């Protein structure tokens, strides 16, 4: 698959029919490991998570984190709760990988995430980026037994999409481009 085609086809998928195979995950992670990094330090580590108990813990933490978010315009607290429950439900049928970097190097982890998201497209899979922050991030790092000099960049979910993949609404091409000054 051409890289431009993969970029065009990449979508955030939240609902999966089934997860990726271990072989697919290994190819996806290998693509992540080939991302550029400052000084070629390659400060990343990847954790394939297939323990249902750990996945349930990650899903519960994401649920608890999202239910604390404020209601958006026109939303009720019930809407916030439903959205948070979806975050938990959407771990079902997915393969889960944590991306970690040495502390202070998370920007390099995000480069690996992009490579992995595009590699998932080439594998015929969808992906979803899950972030944690504050105490929830520290709790995930504890669950995953990260050494003290490492931090979680994010958790990626992969799998066969169970939802219709629609093109996103995008700004007009080049409406975001400026030359020399804003």
JSON list of C-alpha atoms in Angstrom, two decimals:
[
{"chain": "A", "resi": 1, "resn": "UNK", "atom": "CA", "xyz": [0.00, 0.00, 0.00]},
{"chain": "A", "resi": 2, "resn": "UNK", "atom": "CA", "xyz": [1.28, 3.46, -0.92]},
{"chain": "A", "resi": 3, "resn": "UNK", "atom": "CA", "xyz": [1.98, 5.70, 2.10]},
{"chain": "A", "resi": 4, "resn": "UNK", "atom": "CA", "xyz": [-0.36, 8.42, 0.80]},
{"chain": "A", "resi": 5, "resn": "UNK", "atom": "CA", "xyz": [-3.14, 5.85, 0.50]},
{"chain": "A", "resi": 6, "resn": "UNK", "atom": "CA", "xyz": [-2.52, 4.68, 4.07]},
{"chain": "A", "resi": 7, "resn": "UNK", "atom": "CA", "xyz": [-2.64, 8.29, 5.30]},
{"chain": "A", "resi": 8, "resn": "UNK", "atom": "CA", "xyz": [-5.92, 8.86, 3.44]},
{"chain": "A", "resi": 9, "resn": "UNK", "atom": "CA", "xyz": [-7.49, 5.63, 4.75]},
{"chain": "A", "resi": 10, "resn": "UNK", "atom": "CA", "xyz": [-6.39, 5.93, 8.39]},
{"chain": "A", "resi": 11, "resn": "UNK", "atom": "CA", "xyz": [-9.38, 6.36, 10.70]},
{"chain": "A", "resi": 12, "resn": "UNK", "atom": "CA", "xyz": [-10.01, 6.21, 14.40]},
{"chain": "A", "resi": 13, "resn": "UNK", "atom": "CA", "xyz": [-11.92, 3.00, 15.00]},
{"chain": "A", "resi": 14, "resn": "UNK", "atom": "CA", "xyz": [-13.68, 2.53, 18.31]},
{"chain": "A", "resi": 15, "resn": "UNK", "atom": "CA", "xyz": [-15.61, -0.72, 17.82]},
{"chain": "A", "resi": 16, "resn": "UNK", "atom": "CA", "xyz": [-13.85, -3.91, 16.76]},
{"chain": "A", "resi": 17, "resn": "UNK", "atom": "CA", "xyz": [-15.08, -7.31, 15.55]},
{"chain": "A", "resi": 18, "resn": "UNK", "atom": "CA", "xyz": [-11.86, -8.96, 16.68]},
{"chain": "A", "resi": 19, "resn": "UNK", "atom": "CA", "xyz": [-8.33, -8.05, 17.59]},
{"chain": "A", "resi": 20, "resn": "UNK", "atom": "CA", "xyz": [-5.17, -8.26, 15.54]},
{"chain": "A", "resi": 21, "resn": "UNK", "atom": "CA", "xyz": [-3.13, -11.43, 15.37]},
{"chain": "A", "resi": 22, "resn": "UNK", "atom": "CA", "xyz": [0.18, -11.52, 17.21]},
{"chain": "A", "resi": 23, "resn": "UNK", "atom": "CA", "xyz": [1.97, -11.56, 13.85]},
{"chain": "A", "resi": 24, "resn": "UNK", "atom": "CA", "xyz": [0.11, -8.40, 12.79]},
{"chain": "A", "resi": 25, "resn": "UNK", "atom": "CA", "xyz": [0.94, -6.73, 16.11]},
{"chain": "A", "resi": 26, "resn": "UNK", "atom": "CA", "xyz": [4.61, -7.61, 15.73]},
{"chain": "A", "resi": 27, "resn": "UNK", "atom": "CA", "xyz": [4.71, -6.04, 12.25]},
{"chain": "A", "resi": 28, "resn": "UNK", "atom": "CA", "xyz": [2.88, -2.95, 13.54]},
{"chain": "A", "resi": 29, "resn": "UNK", "atom": "CA", "xyz": [5.23, -2.60, 16.51]},
{"chain": "A", "resi": 30, "resn": "UNK", "atom": "CA", "xyz": [8.24, -3.09, 14.25]},
{"chain": "A", "resi": 31, "resn": "UNK", "atom": "CA", "xyz": [6.95, -0.19, 12.13]},
{"chain": "A", "resi": 32, "resn": "UNK", "atom": "CA", "xyz": [6.71, 1.88, 15.31]},
{"chain": "A", "resi": 33, "resn": "UNK", "atom": "CA", "xyz": [10.30, 1.05, 16.22]},
{"chain": "A", "resi": 34, "resn": "UNK", "atom": "CA", "xyz": [11.45, 2.51, 12.90]},
{"chain": "A", "resi": 35, "resn": "UNK", "atom": "CA", "xyz": [10.12, 5.99, 13.68]},
{"chain": "A", "resi": 36, "resn": "UNK", "atom": "CA", "xyz": [12.59, 8.85, 13.83]},
{"chain": "A", "resi": 37, "resn": "UNK", "atom": "CA", "xyz": [13.84, 9.88, 17.27]},
{"chain": "A", "resi": 38, "resn": "UNK", "atom": "CA", "xyz": [15.98, 12.72, 18.52]},
{"chain": "A", "resi": 39, "resn": "UNK", "atom": "CA", "xyz": [19.64, 11.72, 18.32]},
{"chain": "A", "resi": 40, "resn": "UNK", "atom": "CA", "xyz": [18.45, 8.28, 17.19]},
{"chain": "A", "resi": 41, "resn": "UNK", "atom": "CA", "xyz": [17.97, 7.45, 20.89]},
{"chain": "A", "resi": 42, "resn": "UNK", "atom": "CA", "xyz": [15.00, 5.17, 20.15]},
{"chain": "A", "resi": 43, "resn": "UNK", "atom": "CA", "xyz": [13.69, 5.75, 23.68]},
{"chain": "A", "resi": 44, "resn": "UNK", "atom": "CA", "xyz": [10.60, 3.58, 23.31]},
{"chain": "A", "resi": 45, "resn": "UNK", "atom": "CA", "xyz": [9.41, 0.32, 24.73]},
{"chain": "A", "resi": 46, "resn": "UNK", "atom": "CA", "xyz": [6.23, -1.47, 23.64]},
{"chain": "A", "resi": 47, "resn": "UNK", "atom": "CA", "xyz": [4.04, -3.69, 25.80]},
{"chain": "A", "resi": 48, "resn": "UNK", "atom": "CA", "xyz": [1.64, -6.13, 24.11]},
{"chain": "A", "resi": 49, "resn": "UNK", "atom": "CA", "xyz": [-1.20, -6.64, 26.56]},
{"chain": "A", "resi": 50, "resn": "UNK", "atom": "CA", "xyz": [-3.35, -9.75, 26.24]},
{"chain": "A", "resi": 51, "resn": "UNK", "atom": "CA", "xyz": [-4.13, -10.33, 29.92]},
{"chain": "A", "resi": 52, "resn": "UNK", "atom": "CA", "xyz": [-7.90, -9.72, 30.19]},
{"chain": "A", "resi": 53, "resn": "UNK", "atom": "CA", "xyz": [-7.53, -8.52, 33.79]},
{"chain": "A", "resi": 54, "resn": "UNK", "atom": "CA", "xyz": [-5.05, -5.82, 32.80]},
{"chain": "A", "resi": 55, "resn": "UNK", "atom": "CA", "xyz": [-7.19, -4.76, 29.83]},
{"chain": "A", "resi": 56, "resn": "UNK", "atom": "CA", "xyz": [-10.20, -4.50, 32.14]},
{"chain": "A", "resi": 57, "resn": "UNK", "atom": "CA", "xyz": [-8.17, -2.33, 34.53]},
{"chain": "A", "resi": 58, "resn": "UNK", "atom": "CA", "xyz": [-7.12, -0.02, 31.67]},
{"chain": "A", "resi": 59, "resn": "UNK", "atom": "CA", "xyz": [-10.72, 0.20, 30.46]},
{"chain": "A", "resi": 60, "resn": "UNK", "atom": "CA", "xyz": [-12.01, 0.98, 33.97]},
{"chain": "A", "resi": 61, "resn": "UNK", "atom": "CA", "xyz": [-9.38, 3.69, 34.45]},
{"chain": "A", "resi": 62, "resn": "UNK", "atom": "CA", "xyz": [-10.34, 5.29, 31.13]},
{"chain": "A", "resi": 63, "resn": "UNK", "atom": "CA", "xyz": [-14.01, 5.17, 32.14]},
{"chain": "A", "resi": 64, "resn": "UNK", "atom": "CA", "xyz": [-13.30, 6.80, 35.52]},
{"chain": "A", "resi": 65, "resn": "UNK", "atom": "CA", "xyz": [-11.11, 9.45, 33.89]},
{"chain": "A", "resi": 66, "resn": "UNK", "atom": "CA", "xyz": [-13.67, 10.38, 31.24]},
{"chain": "A", "resi": 67, "resn": "UNK", "atom": "CA", "xyz": [-16.63, 10.54, 33.58]},
{"chain": "A", "resi": 68, "resn": "UNK", "atom": "CA", "xyz": [-14.87, 13.43, 35.35]},
{"chain": "A", "resi": 69, "resn": "UNK", "atom": "CA", "xyz": [-14.83, 15.52, 32.16]},
{"chain": "A", "resi": 70, "resn": "UNK", "atom": "CA", "xyz": [-17.27, 18.43, 32.04]},
{"chain": "A", "resi": 71, "resn": "UNK", "atom": "CA", "xyz": [-20.39, 18.24, 29.90]},
{"chain": "A", "resi": 72, "resn": "UNK", "atom": "CA", "xyz": [-20.00, 19.87, 26.51]},
{"chain": "A", "resi": 73, "resn": "UNK", "atom": "CA", "xyz": [-22.34, 22.42, 24.98]},
{"chain": "A", "resi": 74, "resn": "UNK", "atom": "CA", "xyz": [-25.88, 21.02, 25.03]},
{"chain": "A", "resi": 75, "resn": "UNK", "atom": "CA", "xyz": [-24.83, 17.91, 26.96]},
{"chain": "A", "resi": 76, "resn": "UNK", "atom": "CA", "xyz": [-26.13, 16.60, 30.26]},
{"chain": "A", "resi": 77, "resn": "UNK", "atom": "CA", "xyz": [-24.24, 14.71, 32.93]},
{"chain": "A", "resi": 78, "resn": "UNK", "atom": "CA", "xyz": [-26.03, 11.60, 31.63]},
{"chain": "A", "resi": 79, "resn": "UNK", "atom": "CA", "xyz": [-24.39, 12.22, 28.22]},
{"chain": "A", "resi": 80, "resn": "UNK", "atom": "CA", "xyz": [-20.98, 12.45, 29.90]},
{"chain": "A", "resi": 81, "resn": "UNK", "atom": "CA", "xyz": [-21.60, 9.16, 31.72]},
{"chain": "A", "resi": 82, "resn": "UNK", "atom": "CA", "xyz": [-22.66, 7.41, 28.49]},
{"chain": "A", "resi": 83, "resn": "UNK", "atom": "CA", "xyz": [-19.60, 8.70, 26.66]},
{"chain": "A", "resi": 84, "resn": "UNK", "atom": "CA", "xyz": [-17.38, 7.50, 29.51]},
{"chain": "A", "resi": 85, "resn": "UNK", "atom": "CA", "xyz": [-19.06, 4.07, 29.46]},
{"chain": "A", "resi": 86, "resn": "UNK", "atom": "CA", "xyz": [-18.37, 3.86, 25.74]},
{"chain": "A", "resi": 87, "resn": "UNK", "atom": "CA", "xyz": [-14.68, 4.44, 26.42]},
{"chain": "A", "resi": 88, "resn": "UNK", "atom": "CA", "xyz": [-14.78, 1.35, 28.62]},
{"chain": "A", "resi": 89, "resn": "UNK", "atom": "CA", "xyz": [-16.88, -0.74, 26.21]},
{"chain": "A", "resi": 90, "resn": "UNK", "atom": "CA", "xyz": [-14.63, 0.05, 23.26]},
{"chain": "A", "resi": 91, "resn": "UNK", "atom": "CA", "xyz": [-11.77, -2.03, 24.67]},
{"chain": "A", "resi": 92, "resn": "UNK", "atom": "CA", "xyz": [-13.81, -5.13, 23.78]},
{"chain": "A", "resi": 93, "resn": "UNK", "atom": "CA", "xyz": [-12.45, -7.28, 20.92]},
{"chain": "A", "resi": 94, "resn": "UNK", "atom": "CA", "xyz": [-9.32, -5.18, 20.55]},
{"chain": "A", "resi": 95, "resn": "UNK", "atom": "CA", "xyz": [-5.62, -5.92, 20.79]},
{"chain": "A", "resi": 96, "resn": "UNK", "atom": "CA", "xyz": [-3.89, -3.55, 23.16]},
{"chain": "A", "resi": 97, "resn": "UNK", "atom": "CA", "xyz": [-0.35, -2.15, 23.03]},
{"chain": "A", "resi": 98, "resn": "UNK", "atom": "CA", "xyz": [1.16, 0.39, 25.42]},
{"chain": "A", "resi": 99, "resn": "UNK", "atom": "CA", "xyz": [3.81, 2.75, 24.09]},
{"chain": "A", "resi": 100, "resn": "UNK", "atom": "CA", "xyz": [6.27, 3.93, 26.71]},
{"chain": "A", "resi": 101, "resn": "UNK", "atom": "CA", "xyz": [9.34, 6.13, 26.51]},
{"chain": "A", "resi": 102, "resn": "UNK", "atom": "CA", "xyz": [12.12, 7.19, 28.79]},
{"chain": "A", "resi": 103, "resn": "UNK", "atom": "CA", "xyz": [10.89, 10.14, 30.82]},
{"chain": "A", "resi": 104, "resn": "UNK", "atom": "CA", "xyz": [10.75, 13.38, 28.87]},
{"chain": "A", "resi": 105, "resn": "UNK", "atom": "CA", "xyz": [10.89, 11.63, 25.49]},
{"chain": "A", "resi": 106, "resn": "UNK", "atom": "CA", "xyz": [7.16, 11.19, 24.80]},
{"chain": "A", "resi": 107, "resn": "UNK", "atom": "CA", "xyz": [7.35, 13.22, 21.56]},
{"chain": "A", "resi": 108, "resn": "UNK", "atom": "CA", "xyz": [9.41, 10.35, 20.15]},
{"chain": "A", "resi": 109, "resn": "UNK", "atom": "CA", "xyz": [6.74, 7.93, 21.30]},
{"chain": "A", "resi": 110, "resn": "UNK", "atom": "CA", "xyz": [4.14, 9.88, 19.35]},
{"chain": "A", "resi": 111, "resn": "UNK", "atom": "CA", "xyz": [6.22, 9.46, 16.18]},
{"chain": "A", "resi": 112, "resn": "UNK", "atom": "CA", "xyz": [6.13, 5.69, 16.78]},
{"chain": "A", "resi": 113, "resn": "UNK", "atom": "CA", "xyz": [2.35, 5.89, 17.32]},
{"chain": "A", "resi": 114, "resn": "UNK", "atom": "CA", "xyz": [1.85, 7.47, 13.90]},
{"chain": "A", "resi": 115, "resn": "UNK", "atom": "CA", "xyz": [3.95, 4.79, 12.20]},
{"chain": "A", "resi": 116, "resn": "UNK", "atom": "CA", "xyz": [1.94, 2.12, 14.02]},
{"chain": "A", "resi": 117, "resn": "UNK", "atom": "CA", "xyz": [-1.40, 3.68, 13.09]},
{"chain": "A", "resi": 118, "resn": "UNK", "atom": "CA", "xyz": [-0.42, 3.74, 9.42]},
{"chain": "A", "resi": 119, "resn": "UNK", "atom": "CA", "xyz": [0.95, 0.20, 9.57]},
{"chain": "A", "resi": 120, "resn": "UNK", "atom": "CA", "xyz": [-2.41, -0.95, 10.98]},
{"chain": "A", "resi": 121, "resn": "UNK", "atom": "CA", "xyz": [-4.09, 0.40, 7.83]},
{"chain": "A", "resi": 122, "resn": "UNK", "atom": "CA", "xyz": [-1.68, -1.61, 5.69]},
{"chain": "A", "resi": 123, "resn": "UNK", "atom": "CA", "xyz": [-2.70, -4.69, 7.74]},
{"chain": "A", "resi": 124, "resn": "UNK", "atom": "CA", "xyz": [-6.40, -4.00, 7.05]},
{"chain": "A", "resi": 125, "resn": "UNK", "atom": "CA", "xyz": [-6.95, -3.02, 10.68]},
{"chain": "A", "resi": 126, "resn": "UNK", "atom": "CA", "xyz": [-8.27, -0.03, 12.51]},
{"chain": "A", "resi": 127, "resn": "UNK", "atom": "CA", "xyz": [-6.64, 1.70, 15.45]},
{"chain": "A", "resi": 128, "resn": "UNK", "atom": "CA", "xyz": [-7.61, 3.91, 18.36]},
{"chain": "A", "resi": 129, "resn": "UNK", "atom": "CA", "xyz": [-5.34, 6.05, 20.53]},
{"chain": "A", "resi": 130, "resn": "UNK", "atom": "CA", "xyz": [-6.13, 6.10, 24.25]},
{"chain": "A", "resi": 131, "resn": "UNK", "atom": "CA", "xyz": [-4.53, 8.69, 26.49]},
{"chain": "A", "resi": 132, "resn": "UNK", "atom": "CA", "xyz": [-4.38, 8.91, 30.25]},
{"chain": "A", "resi": 133, "resn": "UNK", "atom": "CA", "xyz": [-3.30, 11.86, 32.37]},
{"chain": "A", "resi": 134, "resn": "UNK", "atom": "CA", "xyz": [-2.63, 12.88, 35.95]},
{"chain": "A", "resi": 135, "resn": "UNK", "atom": "CA", "xyz": [-3.25, 10.16, 38.52]},
{"chain": "A", "resi": 136, "resn": "UNK", "atom": "CA", "xyz": [-4.79, 7.78, 35.97]},
{"chain": "A", "resi": 137, "resn": "UNK", "atom": "CA", "xyz": [-1.57, 7.87, 33.93]},
{"chain": "A", "resi": 138, "resn": "UNK", "atom": "CA", "xyz": [0.45, 7.09, 37.05]},
{"chain": "A", "resi": 139, "resn": "UNK", "atom": "CA", "xyz": [-1.91, 4.21, 37.84]},
{"chain": "A", "resi": 140, "resn": "UNK", "atom": "CA", "xyz": [-1.49, 2.75, 34.32]},
{"chain": "A", "resi": 141, "resn": "UNK", "atom": "CA", "xyz": [2.29, 3.05, 34.68]},
{"chain": "A", "resi": 142, "resn": "UNK", "atom": "CA", "xyz": [2.01, 1.15, 37.99]},
{"chain": "A", "resi": 143, "resn": "UNK", "atom": "CA", "xyz": [-0.25, -1.56, 36.49]},
{"chain": "A", "resi": 144, "resn": "UNK", "atom": "CA", "xyz": [2.22, -2.04, 33.63]},
{"chain": "A", "resi": 145, "resn": "UNK", "atom": "CA", "xyz": [5.17, -2.08, 36.04]},
{"chain": "A", "resi": 146, "resn": "UNK", "atom": "CA", "xyz": [7.05, 0.68, 34.23]},
{"chain": "A", "resi": 147, "resn": "UNK", "atom": "CA", "xyz": [10.49, 1.46, 35.65]},
{"chain": "A", "resi": 148, "resn": "UNK", "atom": "CA", "xyz": [10.63, 4.85, 37.39]},
{"chain": "A", "resi": 149, "resn": "UNK", "atom": "CA", "xyz": [12.58, 6.44, 34.51]},
{"chain": "A", "resi": 150, "resn": "UNK", "atom": "CA", "xyz": [9.86, 5.56, 31.95]},
{"chain": "A", "resi": 151, "resn": "UNK", "atom": "CA", "xyz": [6.49, 7.10, 31.24]},
{"chain": "A", "resi": 152, "resn": "UNK", "atom": "CA", "xyz": [3.39, 6.06, 29.35]},
{"chain": "A", "resi": 153, "resn": "UNK", "atom": "CA", "xyz": [2.91, 7.83, 26.02]},
{"chain": "A", "resi": 154, "resn": "UNK", "atom": "CA", "xyz": [-0.43, 6.20, 25.23]},
{"chain": "A", "resi": 155, "resn": "UNK", "atom": "CA", "xyz": [-2.25, 2.94, 24.73]},
{"chain": "A", "resi": 156, "resn": "UNK", "atom": "CA", "xyz": [-3.16, 1.86, 21.21]},
{"chain": "A", "resi": 157, "resn": "UNK", "atom": "CA", "xyz": [-5.99, -0.50, 20.39]},
{"chain": "A", "resi": 158, "resn": "UNK", "atom": "CA", "xyz": [-6.00, -2.46, 17.12]},
{"chain": "A", "resi": 159, "resn": "UNK", "atom": "CA", "xyz": [-8.49, -4.72, 15.44]},
{"chain": "A", "resi": 160, "resn": "UNK", "atom": "CA", "xyz": [-10.85, -5.48, 12.61]},
{"chain": "A", "resi": 161, "resn": "UNK", "atom": "CA", "xyz": [-13.34, -2.59, 12.37]},
{"chain": "A", "resi": 162, "resn": "UNK", "atom": "CA", "xyz": [-16.91, -3.47, 13.35]},
{"chain": "A", "resi": 163, "resn": "UNK", "atom": "CA", "xyz": [-18.22, -0.06, 12.41]},
{"chain": "A", "resi": 164, "resn": "UNK", "atom": "CA", "xyz": [-18.63, 1.62, 9.06]},
{"chain": "A", "resi": 165, "resn": "UNK", "atom": "CA", "xyz": [-15.56, 3.66, 8.28]},
{"chain": "A", "resi": 166, "resn": "UNK", "atom": "CA", "xyz": [-16.57, 7.09, 7.01]},
{"chain": "A", "resi": 167, "resn": "UNK", "atom": "CA", "xyz": [-14.24, 9.80, 5.75]},
{"chain": "A", "resi": 168, "resn": "UNK", "atom": "CA", "xyz": [-13.89, 12.55, 8.35]},
{"chain": "A", "resi": 169, "resn": "UNK", "atom": "CA", "xyz": [-15.05, 16.07, 7.71]},
{"chain": "A", "resi": 170, "resn": "UNK", "atom": "CA", "xyz": [-11.91, 18.05, 6.97]},
{"chain": "A", "resi": 171, "resn": "UNK", "atom": "CA", "xyz": [-11.09, 21.69, 6.48]},
{"chain": "A", "resi": 172, "resn": "UNK", "atom": "CA", "xyz": [-10.70, 22.81, 2.90]},
{"chain": "A", "resi": 173, "resn": "UNK", "atom": "CA", "xyz": [-7.32, 21.80, 1.50]},
{"chain": "A", "resi": 174, "resn": "UNK", "atom": "CA", "xyz": [-4.62, 24.36, 2.15]},
{"chain": "A", "resi": 175, "resn": "UNK", "atom": "CA", "xyz": [-6.97, 26.58, 4.17]},
{"chain": "A", "resi": 176, "resn": "UNK", "atom": "CA", "xyz": [-4.50, 25.92, 7.01]},
{"chain": "A", "resi": 177, "resn": "UNK", "atom": "CA", "xyz": [-1.37, 26.79, 5.01]},
{"chain": "A", "resi": 178, "resn": "UNK", "atom": "CA", "xyz": [0.48, 30.09, 5.45]},
{"chain": "A", "resi": 179, "resn": "UNK", "atom": "CA", "xyz": [3.66, 31.36, 3.87]},
{"chain": "A", "resi": 180, "resn": "UNK", "atom": "CA", "xyz": [6.38, 33.22, 5.74]},
{"chain": "A", "resi": 181, "resn": "UNK", "atom": "CA", "xyz": [3.97, 34.53, 8.41]},
{"chain": "A", "resi": 182, "resn": "UNK", "atom": "CA", "xyz": [0.62, 33.51, 9.84]}
]
